[in-house]
Short mmCIF file of C-alpha atoms in Angstrom, two decimals:
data_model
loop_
_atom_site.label_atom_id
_atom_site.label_comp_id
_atom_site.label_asym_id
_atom_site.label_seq_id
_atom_site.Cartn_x
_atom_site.Cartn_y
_atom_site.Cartn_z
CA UNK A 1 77.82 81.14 130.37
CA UNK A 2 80.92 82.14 129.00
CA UNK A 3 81.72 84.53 126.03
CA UNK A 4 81.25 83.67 122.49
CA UNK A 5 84.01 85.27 120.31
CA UNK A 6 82.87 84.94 116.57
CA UNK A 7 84.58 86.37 113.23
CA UNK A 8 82.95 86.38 110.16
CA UNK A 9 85.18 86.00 106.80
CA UNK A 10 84.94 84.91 102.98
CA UNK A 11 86.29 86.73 100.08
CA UNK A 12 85.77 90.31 98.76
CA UNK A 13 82.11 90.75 98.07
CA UNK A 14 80.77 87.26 99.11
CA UNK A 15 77.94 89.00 101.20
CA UNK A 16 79.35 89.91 104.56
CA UNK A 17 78.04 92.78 105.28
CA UNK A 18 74.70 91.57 104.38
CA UNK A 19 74.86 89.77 107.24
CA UNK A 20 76.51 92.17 109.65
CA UNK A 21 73.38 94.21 108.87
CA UNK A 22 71.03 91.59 109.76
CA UNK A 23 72.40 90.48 113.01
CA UNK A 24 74.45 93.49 113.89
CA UNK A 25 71.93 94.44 116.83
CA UNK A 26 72.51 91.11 118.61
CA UNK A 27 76.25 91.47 119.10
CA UNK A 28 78.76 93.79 120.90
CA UNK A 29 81.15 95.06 117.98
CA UNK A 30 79.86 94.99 114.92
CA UNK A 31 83.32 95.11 112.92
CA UNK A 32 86.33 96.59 113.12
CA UNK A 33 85.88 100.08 111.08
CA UNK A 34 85.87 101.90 113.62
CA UNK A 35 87.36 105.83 114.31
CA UNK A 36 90.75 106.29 113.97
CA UNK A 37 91.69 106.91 117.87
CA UNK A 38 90.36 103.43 118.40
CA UNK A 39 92.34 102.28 115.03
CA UNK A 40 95.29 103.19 117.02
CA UNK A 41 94.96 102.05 119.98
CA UNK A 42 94.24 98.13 118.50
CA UNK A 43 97.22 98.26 116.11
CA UNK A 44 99.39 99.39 119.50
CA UNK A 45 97.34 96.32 121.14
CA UNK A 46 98.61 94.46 118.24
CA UNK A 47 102.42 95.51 118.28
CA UNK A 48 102.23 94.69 122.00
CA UNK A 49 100.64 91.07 121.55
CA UNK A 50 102.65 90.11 118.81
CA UNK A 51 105.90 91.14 119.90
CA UNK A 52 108.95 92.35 117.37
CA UNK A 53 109.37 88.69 115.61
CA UNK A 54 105.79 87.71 114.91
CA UNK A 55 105.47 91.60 113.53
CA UNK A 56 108.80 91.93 111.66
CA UNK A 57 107.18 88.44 109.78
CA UNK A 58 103.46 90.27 109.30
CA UNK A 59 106.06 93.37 107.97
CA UNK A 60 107.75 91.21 105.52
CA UNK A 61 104.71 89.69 104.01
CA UNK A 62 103.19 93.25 103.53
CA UNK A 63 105.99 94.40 102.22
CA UNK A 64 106.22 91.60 99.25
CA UNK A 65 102.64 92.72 98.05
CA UNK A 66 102.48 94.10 94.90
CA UNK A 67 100.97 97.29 95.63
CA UNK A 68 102.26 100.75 96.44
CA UNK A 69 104.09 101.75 99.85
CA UNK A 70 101.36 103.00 101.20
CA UNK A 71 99.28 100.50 100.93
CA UNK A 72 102.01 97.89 101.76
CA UNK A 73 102.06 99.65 104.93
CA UNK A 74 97.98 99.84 105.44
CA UNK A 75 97.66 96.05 104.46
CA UNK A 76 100.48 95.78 107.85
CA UNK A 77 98.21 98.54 110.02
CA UNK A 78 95.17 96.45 109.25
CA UNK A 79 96.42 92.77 109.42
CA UNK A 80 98.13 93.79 113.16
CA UNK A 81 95.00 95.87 113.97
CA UNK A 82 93.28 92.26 113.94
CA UNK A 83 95.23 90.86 116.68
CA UNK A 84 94.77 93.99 118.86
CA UNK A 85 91.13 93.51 118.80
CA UNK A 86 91.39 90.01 119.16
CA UNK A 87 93.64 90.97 122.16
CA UNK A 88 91.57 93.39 123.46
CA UNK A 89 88.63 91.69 123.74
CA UNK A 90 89.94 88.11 125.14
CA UNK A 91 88.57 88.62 127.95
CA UNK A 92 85.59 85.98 129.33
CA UNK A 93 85.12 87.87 133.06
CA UNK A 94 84.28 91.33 131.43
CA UNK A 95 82.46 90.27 128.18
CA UNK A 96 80.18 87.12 129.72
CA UNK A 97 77.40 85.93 128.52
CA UNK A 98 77.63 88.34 125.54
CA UNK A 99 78.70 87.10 121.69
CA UNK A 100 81.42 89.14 120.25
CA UNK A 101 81.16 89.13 116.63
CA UNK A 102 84.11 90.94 114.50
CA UNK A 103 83.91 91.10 110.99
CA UNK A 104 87.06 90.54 109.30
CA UNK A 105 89.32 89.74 112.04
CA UNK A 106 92.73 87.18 112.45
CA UNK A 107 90.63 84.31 110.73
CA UNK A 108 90.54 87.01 107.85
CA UNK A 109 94.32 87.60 107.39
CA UNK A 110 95.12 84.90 104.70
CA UNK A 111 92.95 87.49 102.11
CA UNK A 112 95.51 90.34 102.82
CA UNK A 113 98.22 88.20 101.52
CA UNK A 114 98.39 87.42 97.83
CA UNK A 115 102.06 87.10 97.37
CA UNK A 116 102.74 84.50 100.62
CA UNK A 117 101.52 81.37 100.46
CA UNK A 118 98.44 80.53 102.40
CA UNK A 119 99.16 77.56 104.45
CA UNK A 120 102.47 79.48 106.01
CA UNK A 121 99.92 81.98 106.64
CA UNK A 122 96.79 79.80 108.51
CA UNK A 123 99.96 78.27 110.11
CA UNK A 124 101.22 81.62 111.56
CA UNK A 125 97.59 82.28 112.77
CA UNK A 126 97.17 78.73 114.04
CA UNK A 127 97.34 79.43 117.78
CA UNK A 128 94.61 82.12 117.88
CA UNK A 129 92.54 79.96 115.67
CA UNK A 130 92.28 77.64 118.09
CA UNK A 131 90.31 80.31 120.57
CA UNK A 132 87.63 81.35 117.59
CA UNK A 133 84.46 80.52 116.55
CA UNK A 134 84.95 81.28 112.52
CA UNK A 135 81.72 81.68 110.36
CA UNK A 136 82.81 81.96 106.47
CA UNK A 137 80.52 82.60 103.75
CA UNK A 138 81.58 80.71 100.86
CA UNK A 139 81.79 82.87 97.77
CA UNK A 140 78.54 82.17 94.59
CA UNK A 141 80.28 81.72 91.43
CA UNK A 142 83.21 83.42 89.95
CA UNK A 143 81.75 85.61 87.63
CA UNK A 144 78.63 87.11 90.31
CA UNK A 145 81.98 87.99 92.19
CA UNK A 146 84.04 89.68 89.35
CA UNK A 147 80.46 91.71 88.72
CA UNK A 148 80.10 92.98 92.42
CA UNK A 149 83.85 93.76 92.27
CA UNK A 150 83.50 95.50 88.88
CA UNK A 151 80.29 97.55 90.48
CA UNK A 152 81.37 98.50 94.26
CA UNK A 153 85.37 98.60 93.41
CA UNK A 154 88.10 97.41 95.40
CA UNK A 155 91.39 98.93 96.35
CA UNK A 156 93.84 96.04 95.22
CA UNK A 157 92.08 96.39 91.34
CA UNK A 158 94.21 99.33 91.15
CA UNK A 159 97.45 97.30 90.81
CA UNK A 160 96.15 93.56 89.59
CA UNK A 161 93.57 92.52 86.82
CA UNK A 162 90.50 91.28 87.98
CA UNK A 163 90.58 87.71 86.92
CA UNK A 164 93.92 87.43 88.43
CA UNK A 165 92.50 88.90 91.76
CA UNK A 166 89.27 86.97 91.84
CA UNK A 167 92.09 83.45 90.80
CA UNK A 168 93.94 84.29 93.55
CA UNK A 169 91.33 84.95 95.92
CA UNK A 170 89.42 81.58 94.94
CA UNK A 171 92.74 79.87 95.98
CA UNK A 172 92.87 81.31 99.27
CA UNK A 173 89.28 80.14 100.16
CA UNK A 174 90.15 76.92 99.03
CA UNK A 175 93.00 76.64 101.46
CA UNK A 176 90.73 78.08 104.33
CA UNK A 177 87.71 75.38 103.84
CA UNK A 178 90.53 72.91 103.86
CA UNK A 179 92.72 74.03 106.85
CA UNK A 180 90.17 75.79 109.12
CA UNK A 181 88.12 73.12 110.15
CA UNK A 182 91.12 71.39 112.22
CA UNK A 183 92.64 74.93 113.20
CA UNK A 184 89.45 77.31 114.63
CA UNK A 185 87.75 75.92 117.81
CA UNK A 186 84.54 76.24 115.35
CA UNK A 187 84.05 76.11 111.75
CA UNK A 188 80.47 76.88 110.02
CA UNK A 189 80.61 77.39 106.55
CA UNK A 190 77.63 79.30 104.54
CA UNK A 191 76.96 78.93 100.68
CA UNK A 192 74.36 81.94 100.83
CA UNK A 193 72.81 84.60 103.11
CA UNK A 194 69.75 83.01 103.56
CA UNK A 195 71.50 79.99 104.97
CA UNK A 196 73.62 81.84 107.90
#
C-alpha cells in the first residue's frame, strides 16, 4: 500500500474541527498548529520548495490584503508553512501504509486570499493539487455561519464586516467546488458532519 495524503478544507466555521476530533486518532498529523520550532522549520521547508518567484508571488498577494502588517505577514508565514508540510511529508517510502491527514493545508490557500482572485489562485496551486486527496465540507447556510463567526470570533472581523467576509468567503467555495474536482487527484465533498 502506498500513503494516503489527505487535507481537509471548507470555510471558517463549517465544522472542521468537528471532524478532526472524531477521526484524529486514525491519522498521523492531526493539523498543522503545531509548536513554534516546528512552525519554523515548515515555513523554511516552504521557502526552500517554493523557491524566490513562486514566494515573491505568495508575498505579493499577502501583501494586497486588507489587514494590518502584521498580519499581512502571518497570512504569508501560514500560506508558505502549507507547502513545507506538504513538502515535508511527500514522502511514500517513510510514511507507507499510513493516511496523512492535514487540516488546512495547500488545498486551503484560496481562503487566505480575499483580495486575489481565486482561480489565479487554484491555478498557482494546481500542480500540488494534483498529488492530494482533498475532503471539503461544504458550509450550512449563510446565516448558521455569520452566528458561529459572531460566537467563536475570527481574526480577519477585525478589519472587514461580517457580511462582507462571510460574501467573500461564499465566493471562494464556489470557485473551489467548481475547479477542484479536475485539479486534486481526489475530490469528496461533505454537506454535514454526519455525512463525512
Amino acid at each position: 500500500l502506498v500513503m494516503s495524503y489527505i487535507e481537509i478544507t471548507g470555510q471558517p466555521c463549517a465544522g472542521k474541527s468537528t471532524i478532526l476530533n472524531q477521526i484524529s486518532l486514525d491519522y498521523l498529523i492531526r493539523h498543522i498548529k503545531n509548536r513554534f520550532p516546528k512552525k519554523i522549520l515548515y515555513f523554511l521547508s516552504g521557502i526552500n520548495f517554493l523557491g524566490l518567484q513562486r514566494s515573491k508571488i505568495i508575498f505579493g498577494w499577502s501583501l494586497a490584503e486588507n489587514v494590518s502588517f502584521l498580519f499581512k505577514l502571518n497570512i504569508f508565514f501560514n500560506c508558505v508553512s502549507k507547502f513545507g508540510i506538504f513538502h515535508r511529508h511527500q514522502n511514500p517510502a517513510k510514511y507507507q501504509d499510513l493516511k496523512i491527514v492535514v487540516d488546512e493545508g495547500i488545498s486551503h490557500i484560496p481562503f487566505l486570499f480575499l483580495e486575489t482572485d481565486s482561480k489565479i489562485v487554484t491555478n498557482f496551486i494546481s500542480d500540488e493539487l494534483q498529488m492530494i486527496n482533498v475532503y471539503i465540507l461544504r458550509s450550512p447556510e449563510q446565516d448558521i455561519i455569520q452566528a458561529r463567526l459572531l460566537s467563536r470570533g475570527h481574526k480577519r472581523l477585525q478589519f472587514i464586516a461580517l457580511s462582507t467576509f462571510t460574501d467573500r468567503i461564499q465566493e471562494i467555495e464556489k470557485v473551489l467546488l467548481s475547479q477542484y474536482p479536475s485539479l486534486c487527484k481526489k475530490f469528496k465533498v461533505f454537506d454535514d458532519v454526519a455525512s463525512f
